[in-house]
């Protein structure tokens, strides 16, 4: 940590952009909304999450859900409005069309840059852990390739519970937008809910 802003209890939002912040974390939802309004990616930490596993002290492992987190919520809306069959058909038909960026795409990009740099003493491992099935994986992967971002692991679970996979990945933090997924994941790993504006 090279920079810090101490505001004696006043809101720090106006400084986040000046700090080139890539992520703001807080257990307080109103603080998260304020950071989002300031244009900074933000997530609400689940304070009762299981602490991080200490079996990999020289690595930071960060796991992301896909839709409405790394990618826009376009596909998620289709799933919610029309169901799984229409969602899969839509994603197969649009496999070559990249998804729009989601709120944490800038964070993933920054992590990718850190992974490529040689000045970082700690290894960073990233994972995409999504309920998408392998039938709908191609668009997500093509999007990452189009962004020129590599991830270390990608898991397309076809609706399986993410918690067991997060436990095996030993995530230091997991980001998802859906509260039900976050509550389940928090029993296994530190978790944060991505709140869309």
Short mmCIF file of N, CA, C and O in Angstrom, two decimals, residues 48-144:
data_model
loop_
_atom_site.label_atom_id
_atom_site.label_comp_id
_atom_site.label_asym_id
_atom_site.label_seq_id
_atom_site.Cartn_x
_atom_site.Cartn_y
_atom_site.Cartn_z
N UNK A 48 -19.69 -11.96 8.20
CA UNK A 48 -19.65 -13.25 8.88
C UNK A 48 -19.08 -14.36 8.00
O UNK A 48 -19.14 -15.53 8.34
N UNK A 49 -18.47 -13.99 6.87
CA UNK A 49 -17.85 -14.99 5.99
C UNK A 49 -16.78 -15.77 6.74
O UNK A 49 -16.12 -15.25 7.64
N UNK A 50 -16.59 -17.00 6.28
CA UNK A 50 -15.50 -17.81 6.81
C UNK A 50 -14.17 -17.12 6.48
O UNK A 50 -13.98 -16.63 5.38
N UNK A 51 -13.23 -17.08 7.43
CA UNK A 51 -11.92 -16.46 7.13
C UNK A 51 -11.18 -17.20 6.01
O UNK A 51 -11.43 -18.38 5.76
N UNK A 52 -10.28 -16.49 5.39
CA UNK A 52 -9.49 -17.08 4.30
C UNK A 52 -8.63 -18.21 4.82
O UNK A 52 -8.16 -18.20 5.95
N UNK A 53 -8.43 -19.19 3.97
CA UNK A 53 -7.55 -20.31 4.26
C UNK A 53 -6.11 -19.82 4.22
O UNK A 53 -5.74 -19.02 3.37
N UNK A 54 -5.30 -20.28 5.13
CA UNK A 54 -3.91 -19.81 5.19
C UNK A 54 -2.92 -20.82 4.60
O UNK A 54 -1.72 -20.72 4.84
N UNK A 55 -3.41 -21.74 3.78
CA UNK A 55 -2.53 -22.79 3.25
C UNK A 55 -1.71 -22.33 2.04
O UNK A 55 -0.88 -23.07 1.54
N UNK A 56 -1.94 -21.14 1.54
CA UNK A 56 -1.18 -20.62 0.39
C UNK A 56 -0.74 -19.18 0.70
O UNK A 56 -1.23 -18.22 0.11
N UNK A 57 0.25 -19.02 1.59
CA UNK A 57 0.65 -17.68 2.04
C UNK A 57 1.28 -16.80 0.96
O UNK A 57 1.31 -15.58 1.11
N UNK A 58 1.75 -17.38 -0.11
CA UNK A 58 2.39 -16.58 -1.17
C UNK A 58 1.49 -16.37 -2.38
O UNK A 58 1.98 -16.02 -3.45
N UNK A 59 0.19 -16.62 -2.19
CA UNK A 59 -0.77 -16.43 -3.28
C UNK A 59 -1.99 -15.68 -2.77
O UNK A 59 -2.36 -15.81 -1.62
N UNK A 60 -2.57 -14.91 -3.68
CA UNK A 60 -3.88 -14.32 -3.45
C UNK A 60 -4.79 -14.93 -4.49
O UNK A 60 -4.50 -14.87 -5.69
N UNK A 61 -5.87 -15.55 -4.03
CA UNK A 61 -6.80 -16.23 -4.94
C UNK A 61 -8.14 -15.50 -4.94
O UNK A 61 -8.78 -15.37 -3.91
N UNK A 62 -8.52 -15.03 -6.12
CA UNK A 62 -9.72 -14.24 -6.27
C UNK A 62 -10.64 -14.92 -7.27
O UNK A 62 -10.23 -15.21 -8.40
N UNK A 63 -11.88 -15.16 -6.85
CA UNK A 63 -12.86 -15.83 -7.70
C UNK A 63 -14.01 -14.88 -8.02
O UNK A 63 -14.44 -14.09 -7.16
N UNK A 64 -14.49 -14.96 -9.24
CA UNK A 64 -15.55 -14.09 -9.73
C UNK A 64 -16.68 -14.93 -10.32
O UNK A 64 -16.42 -15.90 -11.03
N UNK A 65 -17.90 -14.50 -10.09
CA UNK A 65 -19.03 -14.96 -10.88
C UNK A 65 -18.93 -14.22 -12.22
O UNK A 65 -18.17 -13.24 -12.34
N UNK A 66 -19.68 -14.67 -13.21
CA UNK A 66 -19.60 -14.05 -14.53
C UNK A 66 -20.62 -12.94 -14.75
O UNK A 66 -20.30 -11.75 -14.67
N UNK A 67 -21.86 -13.33 -15.03
CA UNK A 67 -22.89 -12.37 -15.39
C UNK A 67 -23.21 -11.42 -14.24
O UNK A 67 -23.38 -11.84 -13.10
N UNK A 68 -23.25 -10.13 -14.57
CA UNK A 68 -23.53 -9.04 -13.63
C UNK A 68 -22.37 -8.80 -12.67
O UNK A 68 -22.50 -8.04 -11.72
N UNK A 69 -21.21 -9.45 -12.91
CA UNK A 69 -20.01 -9.22 -12.10
C UNK A 69 -18.86 -8.86 -13.04
O UNK A 69 -18.45 -7.72 -13.11
N UNK A 70 -18.32 -9.85 -13.77
CA UNK A 70 -17.29 -9.55 -14.77
C UNK A 70 -17.92 -9.06 -16.07
O UNK A 70 -17.36 -8.21 -16.76
N UNK A 71 -19.07 -9.63 -16.39
CA UNK A 71 -19.78 -9.28 -17.61
C UNK A 71 -21.03 -8.49 -17.24
O UNK A 71 -21.47 -8.49 -16.09
N UNK A 72 -21.63 -7.84 -18.23
CA UNK A 72 -22.87 -7.10 -17.98
C UNK A 72 -23.97 -8.07 -17.55
O UNK A 72 -23.80 -9.29 -17.62
N UNK A 73 -25.09 -7.54 -17.16
CA UNK A 73 -26.21 -8.39 -16.74
C UNK A 73 -27.16 -8.72 -17.88
O UNK A 73 -28.23 -9.26 -17.66
N UNK A 74 -26.74 -8.46 -19.12
CA UNK A 74 -27.58 -8.72 -20.30
C UNK A 74 -28.08 -10.18 -20.33
O UNK A 74 -29.27 -10.43 -20.45
N UNK A 75 -27.16 -11.12 -20.24
CA UNK A 75 -27.53 -12.54 -20.31
C UNK A 75 -28.34 -12.96 -19.08
O UNK A 75 -29.27 -13.76 -19.19
N UNK A 76 -27.99 -12.41 -17.92
CA UNK A 76 -28.73 -12.72 -16.69
C UNK A 76 -30.18 -12.29 -16.80
O UNK A 76 -31.08 -13.01 -16.37
N UNK A 77 -30.42 -11.14 -17.41
CA UNK A 77 -31.80 -10.66 -17.60
C UNK A 77 -32.59 -11.61 -18.50
O UNK A 77 -33.76 -11.89 -18.25
N UNK A 78 -31.95 -12.11 -19.54
CA UNK A 78 -32.63 -13.07 -20.43
C UNK A 78 -32.98 -14.32 -19.67
O UNK A 78 -34.09 -14.86 -19.79
N UNK A 79 -32.06 -14.81 -18.84
CA UNK A 79 -32.32 -16.00 -18.03
C UNK A 79 -33.49 -15.76 -17.08
O UNK A 79 -34.39 -16.59 -16.96
N UNK A 80 -33.48 -14.62 -16.40
CA UNK A 80 -34.53 -14.31 -15.43
C UNK A 80 -35.90 -14.14 -16.10
O UNK A 80 -36.92 -14.57 -15.56
N UNK A 81 -35.92 -13.52 -17.27
CA UNK A 81 -37.18 -13.21 -17.94
C UNK A 81 -37.73 -14.38 -18.75
O UNK A 81 -38.96 -14.54 -18.87
N UNK A 82 -36.84 -15.22 -19.32
CA UNK A 82 -37.31 -16.24 -20.26
C UNK A 82 -36.93 -17.66 -19.90
O UNK A 82 -37.35 -18.60 -20.60
N UNK A 83 -36.10 -17.86 -18.90
CA UNK A 83 -35.74 -19.20 -18.47
C UNK A 83 -34.46 -19.72 -19.12
O UNK A 83 -33.87 -19.10 -20.01
N UNK A 84 -34.09 -20.91 -18.66
CA UNK A 84 -32.80 -21.49 -19.04
C UNK A 84 -32.70 -21.82 -20.52
O UNK A 84 -31.67 -21.57 -21.15
N UNK A 85 -33.75 -22.40 -21.10
CA UNK A 85 -33.67 -22.81 -22.51
C UNK A 85 -33.42 -21.63 -23.44
O UNK A 85 -32.56 -21.69 -24.32
N UNK A 86 -34.18 -20.55 -23.24
CA UNK A 86 -34.01 -19.36 -24.07
C UNK A 86 -32.63 -18.74 -23.83
O UNK A 86 -31.96 -18.30 -24.78
N UNK A 87 -32.19 -18.73 -22.58
CA UNK A 87 -30.86 -18.21 -22.24
C UNK A 87 -29.78 -18.98 -23.01
O UNK A 87 -28.91 -18.38 -23.65
N UNK A 88 -29.82 -20.31 -22.96
CA UNK A 88 -28.81 -21.13 -23.64
C UNK A 88 -28.85 -20.89 -25.15
O UNK A 88 -27.81 -20.70 -25.79
N UNK A 89 -30.05 -20.86 -25.73
CA UNK A 89 -30.19 -20.60 -27.17
C UNK A 89 -29.59 -19.23 -27.52
O UNK A 89 -28.88 -19.10 -28.52
N UNK A 90 -29.89 -18.23 -26.71
CA UNK A 90 -29.38 -16.88 -26.94
C UNK A 90 -27.86 -16.85 -26.89
O UNK A 90 -27.19 -16.24 -27.74
N UNK A 91 -27.28 -17.49 -25.88
CA UNK A 91 -25.82 -17.47 -25.71
C UNK A 91 -25.12 -18.24 -26.83
O UNK A 91 -24.06 -17.83 -27.29
N UNK A 92 -25.71 -19.34 -27.28
CA UNK A 92 -25.12 -20.09 -28.40
C UNK A 92 -25.19 -19.25 -29.67
O UNK A 92 -24.21 -19.14 -30.42
N UNK A 93 -26.34 -18.60 -29.91
CA UNK A 93 -26.50 -17.76 -31.11
C UNK A 93 -25.57 -16.55 -31.09
O UNK A 93 -25.17 -16.07 -32.15
N UNK A 94 -25.22 -16.07 -29.90
CA UNK A 94 -24.37 -14.88 -29.77
C UNK A 94 -22.96 -15.22 -29.28
O UNK A 94 -22.26 -14.35 -28.76
N UNK A 95 -22.54 -16.45 -29.47
CA UNK A 95 -21.24 -16.90 -28.94
C UNK A 95 -20.07 -16.06 -29.42
O UNK A 95 -19.10 -15.87 -28.69
N UNK A 96 -20.15 -15.54 -30.62
CA UNK A 96 -19.04 -14.74 -31.17
C UNK A 96 -19.14 -13.27 -30.77
O UNK A 96 -18.21 -12.51 -30.99
N UNK A 97 -20.28 -12.86 -30.22
CA UNK A 97 -20.47 -11.46 -29.81
C UNK A 97 -20.02 -11.30 -28.37
O UNK A 97 -20.59 -11.90 -27.46
N UNK A 98 -19.03 -10.47 -28.11
CA UNK A 98 -18.56 -10.32 -26.73
C UNK A 98 -19.63 -9.71 -25.84
O UNK A 98 -20.43 -8.88 -26.27
N UNK A 99 -19.61 -10.14 -24.59
CA UNK A 99 -20.47 -9.55 -23.58
C UNK A 99 -19.92 -8.17 -23.22
O UNK A 99 -18.69 -7.95 -23.29
N UNK A 100 -20.78 -7.27 -22.84
CA UNK A 100 -20.31 -5.97 -22.37
C UNK A 100 -19.66 -6.13 -21.00
O UNK A 100 -19.97 -7.06 -20.26
N UNK A 101 -18.75 -5.22 -20.64
CA UNK A 101 -18.09 -5.34 -19.34
C UNK A 101 -19.06 -5.16 -18.19
O UNK A 101 -20.00 -4.36 -18.26
N UNK A 102 -18.80 -5.90 -17.12
CA UNK A 102 -19.55 -5.75 -15.89
C UNK A 102 -18.80 -4.87 -14.92
O UNK A 102 -17.70 -4.37 -15.22
N UNK A 103 -19.33 -4.68 -13.72
CA UNK A 103 -18.74 -3.74 -12.77
C UNK A 103 -17.33 -4.09 -12.30
O UNK A 103 -16.57 -3.19 -11.96
N UNK A 104 -16.95 -5.37 -12.30
CA UNK A 104 -15.61 -5.73 -11.81
C UNK A 104 -14.62 -6.07 -12.91
O UNK A 104 -13.51 -6.53 -12.64
N UNK A 105 -14.97 -5.81 -14.15
CA UNK A 105 -14.02 -6.03 -15.24
C UNK A 105 -12.75 -5.20 -15.04
O UNK A 105 -11.64 -5.72 -15.22
N UNK A 106 -12.84 -3.93 -14.59
CA UNK A 106 -11.59 -3.17 -14.36
C UNK A 106 -10.69 -3.82 -13.30
O UNK A 106 -9.47 -3.79 -13.42
N UNK A 107 -11.29 -4.42 -12.29
CA UNK A 107 -10.50 -5.10 -11.27
C UNK A 107 -9.79 -6.31 -11.87
O UNK A 107 -8.59 -6.50 -11.66
N UNK A 108 -10.51 -7.12 -12.64
CA UNK A 108 -9.89 -8.29 -13.27
C UNK A 108 -8.77 -7.86 -14.20
O UNK A 108 -7.70 -8.48 -14.22
N UNK A 109 -8.97 -6.79 -14.94
CA UNK A 109 -7.93 -6.29 -15.84
C UNK A 109 -6.69 -5.88 -15.04
O UNK A 109 -5.56 -6.22 -15.40
N UNK A 110 -6.89 -5.18 -13.94
CA UNK A 110 -5.76 -4.76 -13.09
C UNK A 110 -5.02 -5.96 -12.51
O UNK A 110 -3.79 -5.97 -12.45
N UNK A 111 -5.79 -6.97 -12.07
CA UNK A 111 -5.16 -8.19 -11.54
C UNK A 111 -4.35 -8.89 -12.63
O UNK A 111 -3.25 -9.38 -12.36
N UNK A 112 -4.87 -8.92 -13.84
CA UNK A 112 -4.16 -9.53 -14.96
C UNK A 112 -2.84 -8.79 -15.22
O UNK A 112 -1.80 -9.41 -15.44
N UNK A 113 -2.89 -7.45 -15.14
CA UNK A 113 -1.67 -6.66 -15.32
C UNK A 113 -0.66 -6.97 -14.23
O UNK A 113 0.54 -7.09 -14.50
N UNK A 114 -1.12 -7.11 -12.99
CA UNK A 114 -0.22 -7.47 -11.89
C UNK A 114 0.39 -8.85 -12.10
O UNK A 114 1.57 -9.06 -11.82
N UNK A 115 -0.42 -9.79 -12.58
CA UNK A 115 0.08 -11.14 -12.84
C UNK A 115 1.22 -11.11 -13.86
O UNK A 115 2.17 -11.87 -13.75
N UNK A 116 1.10 -10.25 -14.85
CA UNK A 116 2.10 -10.18 -15.90
C UNK A 116 3.35 -9.42 -15.48
O UNK A 116 4.42 -9.64 -16.05
N UNK A 117 3.23 -8.55 -14.49
CA UNK A 117 4.39 -7.78 -14.05
C UNK A 117 5.29 -8.65 -13.19
O UNK A 117 4.86 -9.61 -12.58
N UNK A 118 6.54 -8.30 -13.15
CA UNK A 118 7.50 -9.08 -12.37
C UNK A 118 7.82 -8.41 -11.04
O UNK A 118 8.64 -8.90 -10.28
N UNK A 119 7.16 -7.29 -10.74
CA UNK A 119 7.44 -6.57 -9.51
C UNK A 119 6.57 -7.01 -8.34
O UNK A 119 6.70 -6.47 -7.25
N UNK A 120 5.71 -7.98 -8.55
CA UNK A 120 4.79 -8.41 -7.50
C UNK A 120 5.38 -9.62 -6.77
O UNK A 120 5.73 -10.62 -7.39
N UNK A 121 5.51 -9.51 -5.45
CA UNK A 121 6.09 -10.59 -4.66
C UNK A 121 5.12 -11.74 -4.38
O UNK A 121 5.54 -12.82 -3.98
N UNK A 122 3.85 -11.48 -4.57
CA UNK A 122 2.82 -12.48 -4.28
C UNK A 122 2.18 -12.88 -5.59
O UNK A 122 1.86 -12.04 -6.43
N UNK A 123 1.98 -14.18 -5.78
CA UNK A 123 1.30 -14.66 -6.98
C UNK A 123 -0.20 -14.41 -6.84
O UNK A 123 -0.76 -14.52 -5.75
N UNK A 124 -0.83 -14.08 -7.95
CA UNK A 124 -2.27 -13.88 -7.98
C UNK A 124 -2.87 -14.96 -8.87
O UNK A 124 -2.41 -15.18 -9.99
N UNK A 125 -3.89 -15.64 -8.34
CA UNK A 125 -4.63 -16.64 -9.12
C UNK A 125 -6.07 -16.16 -9.22
O UNK A 125 -6.66 -15.74 -8.23
N UNK A 126 -6.62 -16.23 -10.43
CA UNK A 126 -8.00 -15.81 -10.65
C UNK A 126 -8.82 -16.98 -11.16
O UNK A 126 -8.30 -17.88 -11.82
N UNK A 127 -10.10 -16.93 -10.84
CA UNK A 127 -11.01 -17.98 -11.29
C UNK A 127 -12.36 -17.37 -11.66
O UNK A 127 -12.84 -16.46 -10.98
N UNK A 128 -12.94 -17.89 -12.72
CA UNK A 128 -14.32 -17.61 -13.09
C UNK A 128 -15.12 -18.82 -12.63
O UNK A 128 -14.86 -19.94 -13.10
N UNK A 129 -16.02 -18.62 -11.70
CA UNK A 129 -16.84 -19.72 -11.18
C UNK A 129 -18.29 -19.31 -11.39
O UNK A 129 -18.82 -18.45 -10.68
N UNK A 130 -18.91 -19.91 -12.39
CA UNK A 130 -20.22 -19.46 -12.84
C UNK A 130 -21.22 -20.61 -12.95
O UNK A 130 -20.83 -21.75 -13.21
N UNK A 131 -22.48 -20.27 -12.76
CA UNK A 131 -23.55 -21.26 -12.90
C UNK A 131 -23.84 -21.59 -14.36
O UNK A 131 -24.58 -22.52 -14.65
N UNK A 132 -23.25 -20.83 -15.29
CA UNK A 132 -23.43 -21.15 -16.71
C UNK A 132 -23.03 -22.60 -16.96
O UNK A 132 -22.11 -23.11 -16.34
N UNK A 133 -23.69 -23.20 -17.92
CA UNK A 133 -23.32 -24.57 -18.30
C UNK A 133 -22.29 -24.52 -19.41
O UNK A 133 -22.01 -23.46 -19.98
N UNK A 134 -21.74 -25.68 -19.73
CA UNK A 134 -20.77 -25.72 -20.83
C UNK A 134 -21.44 -25.38 -22.16
O UNK A 134 -20.76 -24.96 -23.09
N UNK A 135 -22.76 -25.52 -22.23
CA UNK A 135 -23.48 -25.13 -23.45
C UNK A 135 -23.36 -23.63 -23.70
O UNK A 135 -23.41 -23.19 -24.84
N UNK A 136 -23.24 -22.84 -22.63
CA UNK A 136 -23.22 -21.39 -22.74
C UNK A 136 -21.86 -20.80 -22.35
O UNK A 136 -21.77 -19.64 -21.99
N UNK A 137 -20.80 -21.61 -22.45
CA UNK A 137 -19.49 -21.12 -21.99
C UNK A 137 -18.74 -20.33 -23.05
O UNK A 137 -17.92 -19.48 -22.74
N UNK A 138 -19.02 -20.60 -24.31
CA UNK A 138 -18.20 -20.06 -25.38
C UNK A 138 -18.21 -18.53 -25.41
O UNK A 138 -17.17 -17.89 -25.58
N UNK A 139 -19.36 -17.94 -25.18
CA UNK A 139 -19.45 -16.48 -25.23
C UNK A 139 -18.61 -15.85 -24.11
O UNK A 139 -17.91 -14.86 -24.32
N UNK A 140 -18.68 -16.42 -22.93
CA UNK A 140 -17.89 -15.90 -21.80
C UNK A 140 -16.40 -16.00 -22.11
O UNK A 140 -15.64 -15.04 -21.89
N UNK A 141 -15.96 -17.14 -22.61
CA UNK A 141 -14.55 -17.31 -22.91
C UNK A 141 -14.10 -16.41 -24.06
O UNK A 141 -13.02 -15.82 -24.00
N UNK A 142 -14.93 -16.28 -25.09
CA UNK A 142 -14.59 -15.38 -26.21
C UNK A 142 -14.49 -13.93 -25.74
O UNK A 142 -13.67 -13.16 -26.24
N UNK A 143 -15.32 -13.57 -24.78
CA UNK A 143 -15.27 -12.21 -24.23
C UNK A 143 -13.93 -11.97 -23.54
O UNK A 143 -13.27 -10.96 -23.78
N UNK A 144 -13.51 -12.91 -22.69
CA UNK A 144 -12.21 -12.77 -22.01
C UNK A 144 -11.06 -12.71 -23.00
O UNK A 144 -10.14 -11.91 -22.86
#
